[in-house]
Amino acid sequence: MEDLEKWVAAGDIAREVLGKALDLVREGVRLLQLAEELESYIRRMGAQPAFPVNISVNEVAAHYSPSVNDEAVIPPGAVVKVDVGVHVDGYIADTALTIALSPRHAALVDAAQHALREALSALKAGARLSEIGSAVERAVKARGFKPISNLSGHSMSRYVLHSGKSVPNVHTGARERVRVGEVYAVEPFVTEGAGYVVETDYGAIYRVLSVRSTGIRELDSLLRDLWRKYRGLPFSERWVYREMGEEGLKGLRRLVSIRRVYLYPVLVEAGRGAVAQFEDTVVVTRRGIVNTTRVLELCRR
Ligand code: MN
Ligand code: MN
C-alpha cells in the first residue's frame, strides 16, 4: 500500500497529542484551554486537526468541543474522554483515550480498554464487521458494563472521516466484511448507564454538506471558504470566529439553517451514566493490520 506511510505519519502525531493530553488533564483545567493547546500542538508538528479536539466529560459521550467562550472546567472525580483527529495531506488518524480522575471509574475505563483490545484482535481482512461488534459486546458485558449500541467505529479514506462502513459495538448480524486496503477507526464506548446515546440541542462542531449556491453572495463566499479550508472534515466554531469574528459565526448559523452546513449535536448517555472510550486507527494491508495510533501502549506508560 503506497500511502501507508502517510497514514502512519498522521498516527504518530496523534499519539503524541494524546500523550500531551495525559499530562494536561486534571481537575479545574478549562476545556477551552485544553482543546486549543492540543490543536496548536497538532499544527506545530506540521499537521492539521482532522476535526476539533473533543473533550467529553462524564455522561457526555461524544462531539463536545469547547465553544468560543466556553467556561467549562474539568470537575472533580471526572471521567474525561479526549478524542483527537490529525490529518497529514488528508490522511487521517482518529484516536481517543479516557482518563478517570477518581478510582470509582477505574473498572469502567479498564472495560473500555479491554473492549478495544478484543475489537483489534477480531479485526482482520475477511472478518465480518459484525464479529467485531460481537467481540466488543462480549468483552464489555463480561465486565458488568454495557457497550453503547448507537455509536460505532467507521471506515475512513483520504479527507473522509466516515467513508461508508461502520464498525459496530454490539452484535448486528451485518454481513459486510473487512477488505485489504481499507482504513478503520475502531472505538468501543462503554457505560454504566442505559447503553445508548441521545442528542442534545447544542454543539460547536460543524461540517460542510453542500457547496450549492445559496443565492446570497456573502454566504456563498463563506461556504466556499469553509470548503477550501476543511473540505468535508469537521471544524470548530472557534476556528471560524478566530478568522472571521462575529460575522463569520452569524453566517455559519445561517448556513446551518439552510442545510449547507451540518451542526453536530453533543451526544449524552441516555441514562446519564458515565462513559469511557478508547479508539485506534488501523490500516488493513496484505501483510496484516497496521495500528497507526496504538493508544493502549500510551496508557501503560
Ligand atoms: Mn475519534
Ligand atoms: Mn472515530
XYZ file of C-alpha atoms and ligand atoms in Angstrom:
303
model
C 0.000 0.000 0.000
C 1.822 3.076 -1.261
C 0.188 5.618 1.057
C 0.707 3.547 4.220
C 3.488 5.829 5.435
C 1.161 8.851 5.334
C -1.466 7.111 7.463
C 1.362 6.140 9.837
C 2.723 9.693 9.946
C -0.692 11.024 10.987
C -0.933 8.292 13.630
C 2.467 9.168 15.125
C 1.434 12.791 15.579
C -1.978 11.900 17.000
C -0.346 9.636 19.586
C 1.990 12.462 20.642
C -1.025 14.708 21.115
C -2.814 12.165 23.303
C 0.394 11.793 25.307
C 0.263 15.519 25.977
C -3.422 15.222 26.930
C -2.452 12.625 29.564
C -0.151 15.233 31.131
C -2.627 18.123 30.938
C -5.965 16.657 32.034
C -6.620 17.385 35.693
C -9.329 18.844 37.893
C -10.052 22.524 37.298
C -8.460 22.828 33.844
C -10.591 24.762 31.348
C -11.757 22.613 28.430
C -11.224 25.576 26.104
C -7.584 25.956 27.121
C -7.009 22.205 26.815
C -8.550 21.926 23.326
C -6.667 24.951 21.999
C -3.377 23.744 23.406
C -3.774 20.303 21.805
C -4.902 21.746 18.461
C -1.972 24.141 18.309
C 0.357 21.260 19.157
C -1.003 19.395 16.102
C -0.252 22.420 13.910
C 3.212 22.904 15.416
C 4.039 19.341 14.378
C 3.236 20.199 10.776
C -0.188 18.534 10.592
C -3.779 19.783 10.799
C -6.643 18.808 13.081
C -8.927 16.400 11.154
C -11.677 17.659 13.488
C -11.797 19.867 16.597
C -10.413 18.182 19.708
C -13.377 16.569 21.502
C -13.331 16.628 25.296
C -16.361 14.780 26.602
C -16.838 14.635 30.373
C -18.741 12.012 32.414
C -22.135 11.187 30.774
C -21.264 13.225 27.688
C -20.251 10.538 25.200
C -19.069 12.404 22.112
C -18.995 15.535 19.946
C -18.311 18.017 22.737
C -15.692 20.513 21.683
C -15.430 23.814 23.545
C -17.326 26.763 22.039
C -15.877 30.257 21.580
C -16.253 31.462 25.175
C -16.603 28.075 26.842
C -16.308 28.392 30.634
C -16.470 24.662 31.421
C -13.730 23.158 33.590
C -12.883 19.559 34.383
C -14.878 18.734 37.514
C -13.500 16.717 40.456
C -13.601 12.939 40.014
C -14.489 13.233 36.314
C -14.211 10.650 33.554
C -12.623 12.596 30.685
C -12.538 11.383 27.082
C -10.099 13.130 24.770
C -10.688 12.351 21.093
C -8.127 13.675 18.631
C -8.107 13.791 14.832
C -4.969 14.592 12.869
C -4.506 14.745 9.139
C -1.392 14.951 7.036
C -2.341 15.901 3.481
C -5.789 14.366 4.047
C -4.531 11.094 5.578
C -6.308 10.839 8.920
C -5.599 9.419 12.362
C -8.591 9.290 14.725
C -7.742 8.218 18.267
C -9.120 8.643 21.761
C -8.461 7.772 25.372
C -10.222 8.129 28.697
C -8.749 9.483 31.909
C -10.522 8.694 35.195
C -9.751 11.215 37.928
C -11.415 9.019 40.541
C -10.726 5.336 41.317
C -14.517 4.890 41.279
C -14.336 4.740 37.468
C -11.247 2.534 37.139
C -13.272 -0.587 36.260
C -15.229 1.292 33.578
C -12.045 2.565 31.956
C -10.470 -0.861 32.188
C -13.515 -2.421 30.470
C -13.223 0.070 27.593
C -9.520 -0.754 27.152
C -10.328 -4.446 27.195
C -13.074 -3.874 24.584
C -10.652 -2.103 22.222
C -8.097 -4.904 22.656
C -10.741 -7.523 21.775
C -12.016 -5.470 18.822
C -8.491 -5.155 17.433
C -7.873 -8.879 17.647
C -11.152 -9.568 15.793
C -10.308 -7.090 13.038
C -8.604 -8.760 10.081
C -9.070 -8.945 6.314
C -12.090 -11.133 5.571
C -13.665 -10.795 9.035
C -17.291 -9.715 9.239
C -17.682 -6.270 10.798
C -20.430 -7.733 12.958
C -17.921 -10.141 14.521
C -16.037 -7.109 15.836
C -19.276 -5.823 17.356
C -19.881 -9.202 18.971
C -16.352 -9.221 20.412
C -16.866 -5.768 21.925
C -20.282 -6.637 23.345
C -18.982 -9.845 24.904
C -15.914 -8.147 26.426
C -17.931 -5.302 27.929
C -20.781 -7.381 29.328
C -18.305 -9.805 30.916
C -17.075 -6.828 32.983
C -20.609 -5.885 34.033
C -20.999 -2.823 31.794
C -22.870 -2.022 28.560
C -21.497 -1.079 25.149
C -23.119 1.989 23.592
C -25.156 0.426 20.805
C -25.752 3.512 18.664
C -22.150 4.698 18.421
C -19.729 2.921 16.129
C -16.332 2.977 14.507
C -16.046 3.827 10.829
C -14.063 3.321 7.667
C -12.010 6.314 6.539
C -10.406 7.466 3.330
C -8.361 10.472 2.328
C -10.155 13.635 3.599
C -13.184 11.498 4.533
C -13.773 10.734 8.207
C -16.727 8.382 7.694
C -16.375 6.697 4.326
C -19.341 4.340 4.467
C -18.725 1.243 6.584
C -19.470 1.064 10.318
C -17.678 -0.951 12.991
C -20.458 -1.765 15.471
C -20.003 -2.050 19.228
C -22.711 -4.723 19.518
C -23.701 -7.816 17.552
C -25.695 -6.674 14.493
C -25.709 -9.611 12.101
C -24.452 -7.306 9.315
C -22.670 -9.279 6.595
C -20.146 -6.689 5.355
C -16.517 -7.735 5.614
C -13.167 -6.063 6.227
C -11.135 -5.705 2.999
C -7.431 -5.238 2.289
C -6.674 -1.577 1.587
C -9.313 -0.220 3.978
C -8.667 2.047 6.946
C -10.810 1.887 10.085
C -11.278 3.835 13.276
C -12.261 1.321 15.973
C -13.885 2.873 19.014
C -15.764 0.951 21.680
C -17.790 3.127 24.059
C -18.651 1.608 27.442
C -21.112 2.813 30.060
C -22.693 2.078 33.412
C -25.902 3.704 32.075
C -28.632 2.694 29.591
C -26.329 1.686 26.715
C -27.270 4.268 24.102
C -26.818 7.977 23.482
C -29.293 10.746 22.738
C -28.772 14.083 21.002
C -28.739 17.388 22.869
C -29.693 20.698 21.282
C -26.222 22.233 21.472
C -22.925 21.775 19.700
C -19.910 23.648 18.351
C -18.632 21.299 15.622
C -19.685 21.813 12.002
C -19.181 20.230 8.592
C -19.913 21.453 5.049
C -22.712 19.374 3.486
C -23.068 21.059 0.121
C -21.457 23.958 -1.754
C -24.572 24.536 -3.881
C -25.183 28.281 -4.238
C -27.330 29.882 -1.549
C -28.302 32.788 -3.806
C -26.666 35.186 -1.324
C -23.215 36.387 -2.285
C -21.710 36.721 1.225
C -22.964 33.294 2.273
C -21.631 31.694 -0.909
C -18.257 33.232 -0.242
C -18.201 31.937 3.356
C -19.306 28.495 2.170
C -16.579 28.320 -0.484
C -14.039 29.491 2.057
C -15.053 26.751 4.539
C -14.908 24.106 1.803
C -11.471 25.258 0.681
C -10.126 25.087 4.248
C -11.799 21.963 5.604
C -13.382 20.141 2.635
C -15.800 17.649 4.191
C -13.933 17.462 7.509
C -15.485 18.776 10.758
C -14.359 22.184 12.027
C -14.868 24.272 15.155
C -16.857 27.469 15.535
C -13.738 28.694 17.390
C -11.716 28.465 14.163
C -14.362 30.419 12.240
C -14.552 33.051 14.988
C -10.767 33.453 15.072
C -10.622 34.266 11.355
C -13.948 35.981 10.728
C -15.255 37.134 14.096
C -18.929 37.563 14.957
C -19.904 37.965 11.275
C -18.448 34.550 10.488
C -20.468 32.937 13.276
C -23.647 34.634 12.059
C -23.051 33.343 8.541
C -22.268 29.886 9.877
C -25.622 29.747 11.706
C -27.467 30.806 8.550
C -25.673 28.093 6.556
C -26.824 25.544 9.167
C -30.440 26.733 8.899
C -30.461 26.241 5.102
C -28.645 22.888 5.389
C -25.430 23.761 3.617
C -23.565 23.100 6.869
C -24.265 20.402 9.466
C -24.048 21.097 13.205
C -23.080 18.006 15.201
C -25.251 17.747 18.319
C -23.440 16.797 21.517
C -24.333 13.193 22.418
C -25.090 12.208 26.017
C -25.691 8.819 27.588
C -29.451 8.214 27.777
C -29.360 7.038 31.427
C -26.824 9.749 32.355
C -24.275 7.021 33.090
C -20.554 7.756 32.853
C -18.964 6.787 29.517
C -15.441 5.591 28.659
C -13.961 5.284 25.156
C -10.701 4.158 23.581
C -10.054 4.448 19.850
C -7.361 3.415 17.395
C -6.906 3.861 13.656
C -5.831 0.768 11.740
C -4.827 0.137 8.141
C -5.670 -3.260 6.651
C -2.738 -4.339 4.485
C -1.988 -7.553 2.632
C 0.524 -8.348 5.376
C -1.899 -7.722 8.208
C -3.238 -4.907 10.362
C -1.128 -1.795 10.969
C -2.300 0.064 14.068
C -1.170 3.661 13.470
C -2.114 5.080 16.890
C -1.599 2.273 19.488
C -3.313 4.223 22.224
C -3.229 1.356 24.735
C 0.590 1.434 24.763
C 0.373 5.077 25.769
C -1.846 4.232 28.728
C 0.620 1.630 30.047
C 3.295 4.283 30.455
Mn -12.494 9.801 17.414
Mn -13.860 7.963 15.210
